Amino acid sequence: SQKIEQNSEALNIQEGKTATLTCNYTNYSPAYLQWYRQDPGRGPVFLLLIRENEKEKRKERLKVTFDTTLKQSLFHITASQPADSATYLCAPDTGGFKTIFGAGTRLFVKA
Amino acid sequence: DTGVSQNPRHKITKRGQNVTFRCDPISEHNRLYWYRQTLGQGPEFLTYFQNEAQLEKSRLLSDRFSAERPKGSFSTLEIQRTEQGDSAMYLCASRRTDRGNTEAFFGQGTRLTVV
């Protein structure tokens, strides 16, 4: 069955450092992959979408890579700030515009 | 229209009661999704609609759960004979699919507590 894996342990980093979050998927080949941010008690908010023919996508301090051979996406936040503390969700496309999410990785950025 | 709206934001109910949640999507969005989320987990897919047609219902969803989207506008999610295990955040999302792979927009969710 299709499976999405994200680091279940929280990631703690110091302000100003780069945070790197991992998303691995198995048993399917998504045409694109999305990353969302979720704050406690709120719905997820879309951040970036990367397609299978794109190796890398950037938006301000965010960078996403997509390796279809490794079946992995990496999500980077450079020059991290305490306001970046949140849960980050990975959502590889499952076909038919049905969005399925990983469990998410909690990021804590300390000042 | 500023986004996806969900009502109520919080619901406390006694075990065995029925509850109904409402979702108003962004008006031009043809797809509407329902998810359930428990603490420390990602949103779990429940069901989704293309306009008024329900396209898929998760196998994890028991027969106590039903969803409708009459006229392809707002949607309701009903849970009959609630159980304590139904306590969770219920999220609604919408998207449009006529412009390729666009993102889903989420509401703030309805937090259900079954006592």
mmCIF file with all atom_site columns, C-alpha atoms in Angstrom:
data_model
loop_
_atom_site.group_PDB
_atom_site.id
_atom_site.type_symbol
_atom_site.label_atom_id
_atom_site.label_alt_id
_atom_site.label_comp_id
_atom_site.label_asym_id
_atom_site.label_entity_id
_atom_site.label_seq_id
_atom_site.pdbx_PDB_ins_code
_atom_site.Cartn_x
_atom_site.Cartn_y
_atom_site.Cartn_z
_atom_site.occupancy
_atom_site.B_iso_or_equiv
_atom_site.pdbx_formal_charge
_atom_site.auth_seq_id
_atom_site.auth_comp_id
_atom_site.auth_asym_id
_atom_site.auth_atom_id
_atom_site.pdbx_PDB_model_num
ATOM 1   C CA . SER A 1 1   ? 0.000   0.000  0.000   1.00 0.00 ? 1   SER A CA 1
ATOM 2   C CA . GLN A 1 2   ? 1.041   3.616  -0.459  1.00 0.00 ? 2   GLN A CA 1
ATOM 3   C CA . LYS A 1 3   ? 3.050   4.929  2.459   1.00 0.00 ? 3   LYS A CA 1
ATOM 4   C CA . ILE A 1 4   ? 4.367   8.370  3.422   1.00 0.00 ? 4   ILE A CA 1
ATOM 5   C CA . GLU A 1 5   ? 7.055   8.705  6.089   1.00 0.00 ? 5   GLU A CA 1
ATOM 6   C CA . GLN A 1 6   ? 8.205   11.848 7.834   1.00 0.00 ? 6   GLN A CA 1
ATOM 7   C CA . ASN A 1 7   ? 10.514  12.146 10.828  1.00 0.00 ? 7   ASN A CA 1
ATOM 8   C CA . SER A 1 8   ? 8.253   11.470 13.773  1.00 0.00 ? 8   SER A CA 1
ATOM 9   C CA . GLU A 1 9   ? 10.651  13.039 16.235  1.00 0.00 ? 9   GLU A CA 1
ATOM 10  C CA . ALA A 1 10  ? 10.602  16.791 16.652  1.00 0.00 ? 10  ALA A CA 1
ATOM 11  C CA . LEU A 1 11  ? 13.443  18.792 15.163  1.00 0.00 ? 11  LEU A CA 1
ATOM 12  C CA . ASN A 1 12  ? 15.039  21.357 17.468  1.00 0.00 ? 12  ASN A CA 1
ATOM 13  C CA . ILE A 1 13  ? 17.396  23.934 15.955  1.00 0.00 ? 13  ILE A CA 1
ATOM 14  C CA . GLN A 1 14  ? 18.911  27.257 16.852  1.00 0.00 ? 14  GLN A CA 1
ATOM 15  C CA . GLU A 1 15  ? 17.712  30.469 15.255  1.00 0.00 ? 15  GLU A CA 1
ATOM 16  C CA . GLY A 1 16  ? 19.654  31.313 12.118  1.00 0.00 ? 16  GLY A CA 1
ATOM 17  C CA . LYS A 1 17  ? 20.456  27.695 11.253  1.00 0.00 ? 17  LYS A CA 1
ATOM 18  C CA . THR A 1 18  ? 19.020  25.733 8.333   1.00 0.00 ? 18  THR A CA 1
ATOM 19  C CA . ALA A 1 19  ? 16.259  23.243 9.124   1.00 0.00 ? 19  ALA A CA 1
ATOM 20  C CA . THR A 1 20  ? 16.011  20.178 6.896   1.00 0.00 ? 20  THR A CA 1
ATOM 21  C CA . LEU A 1 21  ? 12.927  17.957 6.967   1.00 0.00 ? 21  LEU A CA 1
ATOM 22  C CA . THR A 1 22  ? 12.591  14.654 5.139   1.00 0.00 ? 22  THR A CA 1
ATOM 23  C CA . CYS A 1 23  ? 9.649   13.023 3.383   1.00 0.00 ? 23  CYS A CA 1
ATOM 24  C CA . ASN A 1 24  ? 9.911   9.486  2.012   1.00 0.00 ? 24  ASN A CA 1
ATOM 25  C CA . TYR A 1 25  ? 7.192   7.672  0.117   1.00 0.00 ? 25  TYR A CA 1
ATOM 26  C CA . THR A 1 26  ? 6.819   4.085  -1.066  1.00 0.00 ? 26  THR A CA 1
ATOM 27  C CA . ASN A 1 27  ? 4.726   2.072  -3.488  1.00 0.00 ? 27  ASN A CA 1
ATOM 28  C CA . TYR A 1 28  ? 3.773   4.862  -5.845  1.00 0.00 ? 28  TYR A CA 1
ATOM 29  C CA . SER A 1 29  ? 5.179   7.511  -8.146  1.00 0.00 ? 29  SER A CA 1
ATOM 30  C CA . PRO A 1 30  ? 3.657   10.928 -7.515  1.00 0.00 ? 30  PRO A CA 1
ATOM 31  C CA . ALA A 1 31  ? 3.537   13.431 -10.347 1.00 0.00 ? 31  ALA A CA 1
ATOM 32  C CA . TYR A 1 32  ? 4.032   16.209 -7.797  1.00 0.00 ? 32  TYR A CA 1
ATOM 33  C CA . LEU A 1 33  ? 4.530   16.730 -4.103  1.00 0.00 ? 33  LEU A CA 1
ATOM 34  C CA . GLN A 1 34  ? 3.285   19.469 -1.795  1.00 0.00 ? 34  GLN A CA 1
ATOM 35  C CA . TRP A 1 35  ? 4.468   20.834 1.541   1.00 0.00 ? 35  TRP A CA 1
ATOM 36  C CA . TYR A 1 36  ? 2.137   22.426 4.072   1.00 0.00 ? 36  TYR A CA 1
ATOM 37  C CA . ARG A 1 37  ? 2.635   24.195 7.370   1.00 0.00 ? 37  ARG A CA 1
ATOM 38  C CA . GLN A 1 38  ? 0.292   23.633 10.319  1.00 0.00 ? 38  GLN A CA 1
ATOM 39  C CA . ASP A 1 39  ? 0.173   25.654 13.514  1.00 0.00 ? 39  ASP A CA 1
ATOM 40  C CA . PRO A 1 40  ? -1.495  24.214 16.661  1.00 0.00 ? 40  PRO A CA 1
ATOM 41  C CA . GLY A 1 41  ? -5.294  24.293 16.475  1.00 0.00 ? 41  GLY A CA 1
ATOM 42  C CA . ARG A 1 42  ? -5.357  25.507 12.875  1.00 0.00 ? 42  ARG A CA 1
ATOM 43  C CA . GLY A 1 43  ? -5.749  23.967 9.440   1.00 0.00 ? 43  GLY A CA 1
ATOM 44  C CA . PRO A 1 44  ? -2.717  23.318 7.216   1.00 0.00 ? 44  PRO A CA 1
ATOM 45  C CA . VAL A 1 45  ? -1.509  26.101 4.940   1.00 0.00 ? 45  VAL A CA 1
ATOM 46  C CA . PHE A 1 46  ? 0.054   25.414 1.541   1.00 0.00 ? 46  PHE A CA 1
ATOM 47  C CA . LEU A 1 47  ? 3.715   26.359 1.121   1.00 0.00 ? 47  LEU A CA 1
ATOM 48  C CA . LEU A 1 48  ? 5.212   24.844 -2.021  1.00 0.00 ? 48  LEU A CA 1
ATOM 49  C CA . LEU A 1 49  ? 4.481   22.380 -4.815  1.00 0.00 ? 49  LEU A CA 1
ATOM 50  C CA . ILE A 1 50  ? 7.220   20.639 -6.789  1.00 0.00 ? 50  ILE A CA 1
ATOM 51  C CA . ARG A 1 51  ? 6.622   18.543 -9.891  1.00 0.00 ? 51  ARG A CA 1
ATOM 52  C CA . GLU A 1 52  ? 8.342   15.292 -10.818 1.00 0.00 ? 52  GLU A CA 1
ATOM 53  C CA . ASN A 1 53  ? 10.341  16.970 -13.586 1.00 0.00 ? 53  ASN A CA 1
ATOM 54  C CA . GLU A 1 54  ? 11.670  19.649 -11.196 1.00 0.00 ? 54  GLU A CA 1
ATOM 55  C CA . LYS A 1 55  ? 14.702  18.910 -9.064  1.00 0.00 ? 55  LYS A CA 1
ATOM 56  C CA . GLU A 1 56  ? 14.408  21.959 -6.846  1.00 0.00 ? 56  GLU A CA 1
ATOM 57  C CA . LYS A 1 57  ? 11.947  24.744 -6.031  1.00 0.00 ? 57  LYS A CA 1
ATOM 58  C CA . ARG A 1 58  ? 12.549  27.883 -3.991  1.00 0.00 ? 58  ARG A CA 1
ATOM 59  C CA . LYS A 1 59  ? 10.341  30.447 -2.320  1.00 0.00 ? 59  LYS A CA 1
ATOM 60  C CA . GLU A 1 60  ? 11.995  33.095 -0.175  1.00 0.00 ? 60  GLU A CA 1
ATOM 61  C CA . ARG A 1 61  ? 13.787  31.152 2.621   1.00 0.00 ? 61  ARG A CA 1
ATOM 62  C CA . LEU A 1 62  ? 12.198  27.839 1.632   1.00 0.00 ? 62  LEU A CA 1
ATOM 63  C CA . LYS A 1 63  ? 13.702  25.233 -0.664  1.00 0.00 ? 63  LYS A CA 1
ATOM 64  C CA . VAL A 1 64  ? 12.257  21.882 -1.679  1.00 0.00 ? 64  VAL A CA 1
ATOM 65  C CA . THR A 1 65  ? 13.975  19.080 -3.566  1.00 0.00 ? 65  THR A CA 1
ATOM 66  C CA . PHE A 1 66  ? 12.341  16.068 -5.171  1.00 0.00 ? 66  PHE A CA 1
ATOM 67  C CA . ASP A 1 67  ? 14.293  12.910 -5.962  1.00 0.00 ? 67  ASP A CA 1
ATOM 68  C CA . THR A 1 68  ? 12.035  10.463 -7.783  1.00 0.00 ? 68  THR A CA 1
ATOM 69  C CA . THR A 1 69  ? 14.749  7.790  -7.781  1.00 0.00 ? 69  THR A CA 1
ATOM 70  C CA . LEU A 1 70  ? 15.174  7.872  -4.013  1.00 0.00 ? 70  LEU A CA 1
ATOM 71  C CA . LYS A 1 71  ? 11.430  8.536  -3.596  1.00 0.00 ? 71  LYS A CA 1
ATOM 72  C CA . GLN A 1 72  ? 12.268  11.389 -1.287  1.00 0.00 ? 72  GLN A CA 1
ATOM 73  C CA . SER A 1 73  ? 11.665  15.093 -0.842  1.00 0.00 ? 73  SER A CA 1
ATOM 74  C CA . LEU A 1 74  ? 13.713  17.383 1.364   1.00 0.00 ? 74  LEU A CA 1
ATOM 75  C CA . PHE A 1 75  ? 12.318  20.632 2.751   1.00 0.00 ? 75  PHE A CA 1
ATOM 76  C CA . HIS A 1 76  ? 14.791  23.299 3.857   1.00 0.00 ? 76  HIS A CA 1
ATOM 77  C CA . ILE A 1 77  ? 14.240  26.508 5.799   1.00 0.00 ? 77  ILE A CA 1
ATOM 78  C CA . THR A 1 78  ? 17.301  28.727 5.731   1.00 0.00 ? 78  THR A CA 1
ATOM 79  C CA . ALA A 1 79  ? 18.045  31.410 8.319   1.00 0.00 ? 79  ALA A CA 1
ATOM 80  C CA . SER A 1 80  ? 15.356  29.897 10.528  1.00 0.00 ? 80  SER A CA 1
ATOM 81  C CA . GLN A 1 81  ? 13.374  32.058 12.933  1.00 0.00 ? 81  GLN A CA 1
ATOM 82  C CA . PRO A 1 82  ? 11.295  31.217 16.016  1.00 0.00 ? 82  PRO A CA 1
ATOM 83  C CA . ALA A 1 83  ? 8.209   32.097 13.924  1.00 0.00 ? 83  ALA A CA 1
ATOM 84  C CA . ASP A 1 84  ? 9.032   29.103 11.719  1.00 0.00 ? 84  ASP A CA 1
ATOM 85  C CA . SER A 1 85  ? 8.178   26.781 14.620  1.00 0.00 ? 85  SER A CA 1
ATOM 86  C CA . ALA A 1 86  ? 5.283   24.638 13.442  1.00 0.00 ? 86  ALA A CA 1
ATOM 87  C CA . THR A 1 87  ? 4.450   21.195 12.061  1.00 0.00 ? 87  THR A CA 1
ATOM 88  C CA . TYR A 1 88  ? 5.370   20.646 8.439   1.00 0.00 ? 88  TYR A CA 1
ATOM 89  C CA . LEU A 1 89  ? 3.353   18.168 6.400   1.00 0.00 ? 89  LEU A CA 1
ATOM 90  C CA . CYS A 1 90  ? 4.359   16.425 3.211   1.00 0.00 ? 90  CYS A CA 1
ATOM 91  C CA . ALA A 1 91  ? 1.703   15.444 0.651   1.00 0.00 ? 91  ALA A CA 1
ATOM 92  C CA . PRO A 1 92  ? 2.801   13.452 -2.403  1.00 0.00 ? 92  PRO A CA 1
ATOM 93  C CA . ASP A 1 93  ? 0.214   13.286 -5.153  1.00 0.00 ? 93  ASP A CA 1
ATOM 94  C CA . THR A 1 94  ? -1.745  10.029 -5.200  1.00 0.00 ? 94  THR A CA 1
ATOM 95  C CA . GLY A 1 95  ? -3.527  10.732 -8.482  1.00 0.00 ? 95  GLY A CA 1
ATOM 96  C CA . GLY A 1 96  ? -7.020  12.062 -9.032  1.00 0.00 ? 96  GLY A CA 1
ATOM 97  C CA . PHE A 1 97  ? -6.385  15.256 -7.049  1.00 0.00 ? 97  PHE A CA 1
ATOM 98  C CA . LYS A 1 98  ? -6.736  13.368 -3.750  1.00 0.00 ? 98  LYS A CA 1
ATOM 99  C CA . THR A 1 99  ? -4.333  14.880 -1.223  1.00 0.00 ? 99  THR A CA 1
ATOM 100 C CA . ILE A 1 100 ? -2.913  12.464 1.334   1.00 0.00 ? 100 ILE A CA 1
ATOM 101 C CA . PHE A 1 101 ? -0.607  13.652 4.117   1.00 0.00 ? 101 PHE A CA 1
ATOM 102 C CA . GLY A 1 102 ? 2.286   12.292 6.076   1.00 0.00 ? 102 GLY A CA 1
ATOM 103 C CA . ALA A 1 103 ? 2.216   12.462 9.870   1.00 0.00 ? 103 ALA A CA 1
ATOM 104 C CA . GLY A 1 104 ? 4.245   15.679 9.843   1.00 0.00 ? 104 GLY A CA 1
ATOM 105 C CA . THR A 1 105 ? 7.435   16.789 11.563  1.00 0.00 ? 105 THR A CA 1
ATOM 106 C CA . ARG A 1 106 ? 7.344   19.316 14.403  1.00 0.00 ? 106 ARG A CA 1
ATOM 107 C CA . LEU A 1 107 ? 9.997   22.002 14.129  1.00 0.00 ? 107 LEU A CA 1
ATOM 108 C CA . PHE A 1 108 ? 11.104  24.105 17.108  1.00 0.00 ? 108 PHE A CA 1
ATOM 109 C CA . VAL A 1 109 ? 13.402  27.060 16.458  1.00 0.00 ? 109 VAL A CA 1
ATOM 110 C CA . LYS A 1 110 ? 15.018  28.457 19.587  1.00 0.00 ? 110 LYS A CA 1
ATOM 111 C CA . ALA A 1 111 ? 16.013  32.095 19.858  1.00 0.00 ? 111 ALA A CA 1
ATOM 112 C CA . ASP B 2 1   ? -15.153 35.038 -0.069  1.00 0.00 ? 1   ASP B CA 1
ATOM 113 C CA . THR B 2 2   ? -12.025 34.890 2.012   1.00 0.00 ? 2   THR B CA 1
ATOM 114 C CA . GLY B 2 3   ? -11.553 31.194 2.537   1.00 0.00 ? 3   GLY B CA 1
ATOM 115 C CA . VAL B 2 4   ? -12.969 27.897 3.686   1.00 0.00 ? 4   VAL B CA 1
ATOM 116 C CA . SER B 2 5   ? -15.371 28.244 6.589   1.00 0.00 ? 5   SER B CA 1
ATOM 117 C CA . GLN B 2 6   ? -16.241 25.491 9.063   1.00 0.00 ? 6   GLN B CA 1
ATOM 118 C CA . ASN B 2 7   ? -18.939 25.461 11.712  1.00 0.00 ? 7   ASN B CA 1
ATOM 119 C CA . PRO B 2 8   ? -19.036 24.957 14.569  1.00 0.00 ? 8   PRO B CA 1
ATOM 120 C CA . ARG B 2 9   ? -15.433 25.481 15.683  1.00 0.00 ? 9   ARG B CA 1
ATOM 121 C CA . HIS B 2 10  ? -15.937 23.319 18.760  1.00 0.00 ? 10  HIS B CA 1
ATOM 122 C CA . LYS B 2 11  ? -18.490 20.664 19.626  1.00 0.00 ? 11  LYS B CA 1
ATOM 123 C CA . ILE B 2 12  ? -18.848 18.705 22.835  1.00 0.00 ? 12  ILE B CA 1
ATOM 124 C CA . THR B 2 13  ? -21.332 15.861 22.733  1.00 0.00 ? 13  THR B CA 1
ATOM 125 C CA . LYS B 2 14  ? -22.313 12.886 24.812  1.00 0.00 ? 14  LYS B CA 1
ATOM 126 C CA . ARG B 2 15  ? -21.503 9.421  23.584  1.00 0.00 ? 15  ARG B CA 1
ATOM 127 C CA . GLY B 2 16  ? -24.304 8.037  21.464  1.00 0.00 ? 16  GLY B CA 1
ATOM 128 C CA . GLN B 2 17  ? -25.502 11.409 20.170  1.00 0.00 ? 17  GLN B CA 1
ATOM 129 C CA . ASN B 2 18  ? -25.440 12.436 16.521  1.00 0.00 ? 18  ASN B CA 1
ATOM 130 C CA . VAL B 2 19  ? -23.453 15.452 15.362  1.00 0.00 ? 19  VAL B CA 1
ATOM 131 C CA . THR B 2 20  ? -23.321 17.365 12.094  1.00 0.00 ? 20  THR B CA 1
ATOM 132 C CA . PHE B 2 21  ? -20.590 19.685 10.869  1.00 0.00 ? 21  PHE B CA 1
ATOM 133 C CA . ARG B 2 22  ? -20.767 22.154 8.025   1.00 0.00 ? 22  ARG B CA 1
ATOM 134 C CA . CYS B 2 23  ? -18.123 23.280 5.548   1.00 0.00 ? 23  CYS B CA 1
ATOM 135 C CA . ASP B 2 24  ? -18.441 26.195 3.136   1.00 0.00 ? 24  ASP B CA 1
ATOM 136 C CA . PRO B 2 25  ? -15.679 25.954 0.535   1.00 0.00 ? 25  PRO B CA 1
ATOM 137 C CA . ILE B 2 26  ? -14.220 28.714 -1.610  1.00 0.00 ? 26  ILE B CA 1
ATOM 138 C CA . SER B 2 27  ? -16.958 29.373 -4.130  1.00 0.00 ? 27  SER B CA 1
ATOM 139 C CA . GLU B 2 28  ? -15.229 28.457 -7.396  1.00 0.00 ? 28  GLU B CA 1
ATOM 140 C CA . HIS B 2 29  ? -13.614 25.293 -6.005  1.00 0.00 ? 29  HIS B CA 1
ATOM 141 C CA . ASN B 2 30  ? -15.022 22.088 -7.477  1.00 0.00 ? 30  ASN B CA 1
ATOM 142 C CA . ARG B 2 31  ? -13.290 19.654 -5.098  1.00 0.00 ? 31  ARG B CA 1
ATOM 143 C CA . LEU B 2 32  ? -14.109 19.387 -1.401  1.00 0.00 ? 32  LEU B CA 1
ATOM 144 C CA . TYR B 2 33  ? -12.333 17.144 1.092   1.00 0.00 ? 33  TYR B CA 1
ATOM 145 C CA . TRP B 2 34  ? -12.948 15.996 4.654   1.00 0.00 ? 34  TRP B CA 1
ATOM 146 C CA . TYR B 2 35  ? -10.121 14.916 6.937   1.00 0.00 ? 35  TYR B CA 1
ATOM 147 C CA . ARG B 2 36  ? -9.845  13.825 10.547  1.00 0.00 ? 36  ARG B CA 1
ATOM 148 C CA . GLN B 2 37  ? -6.805  14.673 12.640  1.00 0.00 ? 37  GLN B CA 1
ATOM 149 C CA . THR B 2 38  ? -5.781  13.441 16.065  1.00 0.00 ? 38  THR B CA 1
ATOM 150 C CA . LEU B 2 39  ? -2.966  14.774 18.224  1.00 0.00 ? 39  LEU B CA 1
ATOM 151 C CA . GLY B 2 40  ? 0.470   14.195 16.744  1.00 0.00 ? 40  GLY B CA 1
ATOM 152 C CA . GLN B 2 41  ? -0.847  12.800 13.485  1.00 0.00 ? 41  GLN B CA 1
ATOM 153 C CA . GLY B 2 42  ? -1.267  14.244 10.032  1.00 0.00 ? 42  GLY B CA 1
ATOM 154 C CA . PRO B 2 43  ? -4.727  14.802 8.550   1.00 0.00 ? 43  PRO B CA 1
ATOM 155 C CA . GLU B 2 44  ? -6.334  11.452 7.720   1.00 0.00 ? 44  GLU B CA 1
ATOM 156 C CA . PHE B 2 45  ? -8.378  11.364 4.526   1.00 0.00 ? 45  PHE B CA 1
ATOM 157 C CA . LEU B 2 46  ? -12.089 10.615 5.020   1.00 0.00 ? 46  LEU B CA 1
ATOM 158 C CA . THR B 2 47  ? -13.876 11.451 1.784   1.00 0.00 ? 47  THR B CA 1
ATOM 159 C CA . TYR B 2 48  ? -13.997 13.877 -1.114  1.00 0.00 ? 48  TYR B CA 1
ATOM 160 C CA . PHE B 2 49  ? -16.406 15.364 -3.627  1.00 0.00 ? 49  PHE B CA 1
ATOM 161 C CA . GLN B 2 50  ? -16.195 16.567 -7.191  1.00 0.00 ? 50  GLN B CA 1
ATOM 162 C CA . ASN B 2 51  ? -19.008 19.110 -7.258  1.00 0.00 ? 51  ASN B CA 1
ATOM 163 C CA . GLU B 2 52  ? -21.965 17.205 -5.738  1.00 0.00 ? 52  GLU B CA 1
ATOM 164 C CA . ALA B 2 53  ? -20.620 13.708 -6.475  1.00 0.00 ? 53  ALA B CA 1
ATOM 165 C CA . GLN B 2 54  ? -18.902 11.821 -3.663  1.00 0.00 ? 54  GLN B CA 1
ATOM 166 C CA . LEU B 2 55  ? -15.929 10.203 -5.394  1.00 0.00 ? 55  LEU B CA 1
ATOM 167 C CA . GLU B 2 56  ? -14.348 8.189  -2.633  1.00 0.00 ? 56  GLU B CA 1
ATOM 168 C CA . LYS B 2 57  ? -14.905 7.275  0.974   1.00 0.00 ? 57  LYS B CA 1
ATOM 169 C CA . SER B 2 58  ? -12.050 5.948  3.091   1.00 0.00 ? 58  SER B CA 1
ATOM 170 C CA . ARG B 2 59  ? -12.297 2.305  4.088   1.00 0.00 ? 59  ARG B CA 1
ATOM 171 C CA . LEU B 2 60  ? -11.379 3.450  7.579   1.00 0.00 ? 60  LEU B CA 1
ATOM 172 C CA . LEU B 2 61  ? -14.695 5.274  7.767   1.00 0.00 ? 61  LEU B CA 1
ATOM 173 C CA . SER B 2 62  ? -17.450 3.344  9.474   1.00 0.00 ? 62  SER B CA 1
ATOM 174 C CA . ASP B 2 63  ? -21.077 3.402  8.381   1.00 0.00 ? 63  ASP B CA 1
ATOM 175 C CA . ARG B 2 64  ? -21.772 5.878  11.187  1.00 0.00 ? 64  ARG B CA 1
ATOM 176 C CA . PHE B 2 65  ? -20.135 8.572  9.077   1.00 0.00 ? 65  PHE B CA 1
ATOM 177 C CA . SER B 2 66  ? -21.894 10.175 6.134   1.00 0.00 ? 66  SER B CA 1
ATOM 178 C CA . ALA B 2 67  ? -21.152 13.234 4.067   1.00 0.00 ? 67  ALA B CA 1
ATOM 179 C CA . GLU B 2 68  ? -23.146 15.195 1.542   1.00 0.00 ? 68  GLU B CA 1
ATOM 180 C CA . ARG B 2 69  ? -22.564 18.095 -0.783  1.00 0.00 ? 69  ARG B CA 1
ATOM 181 C CA . PRO B 2 70  ? -25.951 19.045 -2.183  1.00 0.00 ? 70  PRO B CA 1
ATOM 182 C CA . LYS B 2 71  ? -25.793 21.263 -5.270  1.00 0.00 ? 71  LYS B CA 1
ATOM 183 C CA . GLY B 2 72  ? -22.026 21.163 -5.191  1.00 0.00 ? 72  GLY B CA 1
ATOM 184 C CA . SER B 2 73  ? -21.721 24.026 -2.728  1.00 0.00 ? 73  SER B CA 1
ATOM 185 C CA . PHE B 2 74  ? -21.455 23.558 1.052   1.00 0.00 ? 74  PHE B CA 1
ATOM 186 C CA . SER B 2 75  ? -20.933 20.119 2.575   1.00 0.00 ? 75  SER B CA 1
ATOM 187 C CA . THR B 2 76  ? -22.048 18.435 5.772   1.00 0.00 ? 76  THR B CA 1
ATOM 188 C CA . LEU B 2 77  ? -20.392 15.616 7.680   1.00 0.00 ? 77  LEU B CA 1
ATOM 189 C CA . GLU B 2 78  ? -22.623 13.671 10.047  1.00 0.00 ? 78  GLU B CA 1
ATOM 190 C CA . ILE B 2 79  ? -21.502 11.228 12.693  1.00 0.00 ? 79  ILE B CA 1
ATOM 191 C CA . GLN B 2 80  ? -24.193 9.022  14.148  1.00 0.00 ? 80  GLN B CA 1
ATOM 192 C CA . ARG B 2 81  ? -24.033 7.359  17.574  1.00 0.00 ? 81  ARG B CA 1
ATOM 193 C CA . THR B 2 82  ? -20.769 9.067  18.452  1.00 0.00 ? 82  THR B CA 1
ATOM 194 C CA . GLU B 2 83  ? -18.075 7.159  20.306  1.00 0.00 ? 83  GLU B CA 1
ATOM 195 C CA . GLN B 2 84  ? -15.174 8.475  22.371  1.00 0.00 ? 84  GLN B CA 1
ATOM 196 C CA . GLY B 2 85  ? -12.808 7.393  19.605  1.00 0.00 ? 85  GLY B CA 1
ATOM 197 C CA . ASP B 2 86  ? -14.475 9.928  17.310  1.00 0.00 ? 86  ASP B CA 1
ATOM 198 C CA . SER B 2 87  ? -12.943 12.763 19.331  1.00 0.00 ? 87  SER B CA 1
ATOM 199 C CA . ALA B 2 88  ? -10.667 14.606 16.903  1.00 0.00 ? 88  ALA B CA 1
ATOM 200 C CA . MET B 2 89  ? -10.288 17.695 14.758  1.00 0.00 ? 89  MET B CA 1
ATOM 201 C CA . TYR B 2 90  ? -12.356 17.462 11.578  1.00 0.00 ? 90  TYR B CA 1
ATOM 202 C CA . LEU B 2 91  ? -10.885 19.478 8.739   1.00 0.00 ? 91  LEU B CA 1
ATOM 203 C CA . CYS B 2 92  ? -12.450 20.525 5.472   1.00 0.00 ? 92  CYS B CA 1
ATOM 204 C CA . ALA B 2 93  ? -10.466 21.614 2.423   1.00 0.00 ? 93  ALA B CA 1
ATOM 205 C CA . SER B 2 94  ? -11.316 22.732 -1.084  1.00 0.00 ? 94  SER B CA 1
ATOM 206 C CA . ARG B 2 95  ? -9.427  23.168 -4.326  1.00 0.00 ? 95  ARG B CA 1
ATOM 207 C CA . ARG B 2 96  ? -10.072 23.757 -7.983  1.00 0.00 ? 96  ARG B CA 1
ATOM 208 C CA . THR B 2 97  ? -8.778  21.274 -10.507 1.00 0.00 ? 97  THR B CA 1
ATOM 209 C CA . ASP B 2 98  ? -9.379  23.062 -13.775 1.00 0.00 ? 98  ASP B CA 1
ATOM 210 C CA . ARG B 2 99  ? -6.027  24.831 -13.574 1.00 0.00 ? 99  ARG B CA 1
ATOM 211 C CA . GLY B 2 100 ? -3.780  21.847 -13.052 1.00 0.00 ? 100 GLY B CA 1
ATOM 212 C CA . ASN B 2 101 ? -2.244  20.876 -9.770  1.00 0.00 ? 101 ASN B CA 1
ATOM 213 C CA . THR B 2 102 ? -3.356  23.611 -7.402  1.00 0.00 ? 102 THR B CA 1
ATOM 214 C CA . GLU B 2 103 ? -3.109  23.559 -3.665  1.00 0.00 ? 103 GLU B CA 1
ATOM 215 C CA . ALA B 2 104 ? -5.832  22.720 -1.189  1.00 0.00 ? 104 ALA B CA 1
ATOM 216 C CA . PHE B 2 105 ? -7.186  25.442 1.100   1.00 0.00 ? 105 PHE B CA 1
ATOM 217 C CA . PHE B 2 106 ? -8.182  24.356 4.569   1.00 0.00 ? 106 PHE B CA 1
ATOM 218 C CA . GLY B 2 107 ? -10.714 25.638 7.040   1.00 0.00 ? 107 GLY B CA 1
ATOM 219 C CA . GLN B 2 108 ? -9.930  26.100 10.726  1.00 0.00 ? 108 GLN B CA 1
ATOM 220 C CA . GLY B 2 109 ? -11.506 22.792 11.590  1.00 0.00 ? 109 GLY B CA 1
ATOM 221 C CA . THR B 2 110 ? -14.185 21.593 13.992  1.00 0.00 ? 110 THR B CA 1
ATOM 222 C CA . ARG B 2 111 ? -12.877 20.101 17.208  1.00 0.00 ? 111 ARG B CA 1
ATOM 223 C CA . LEU B 2 112 ? -15.149 17.320 18.429  1.00 0.00 ? 112 LEU B CA 1
ATOM 224 C CA . THR B 2 113 ? -15.022 16.047 21.993  1.00 0.00 ? 113 THR B CA 1
ATOM 225 C CA . VAL B 2 114 ? -17.150 13.032 22.855  1.00 0.00 ? 114 VAL B CA 1
ATOM 226 C CA . VAL B 2 115 ? -17.683 12.594 26.597  1.00 0.00 ? 115 VAL B CA 1
#
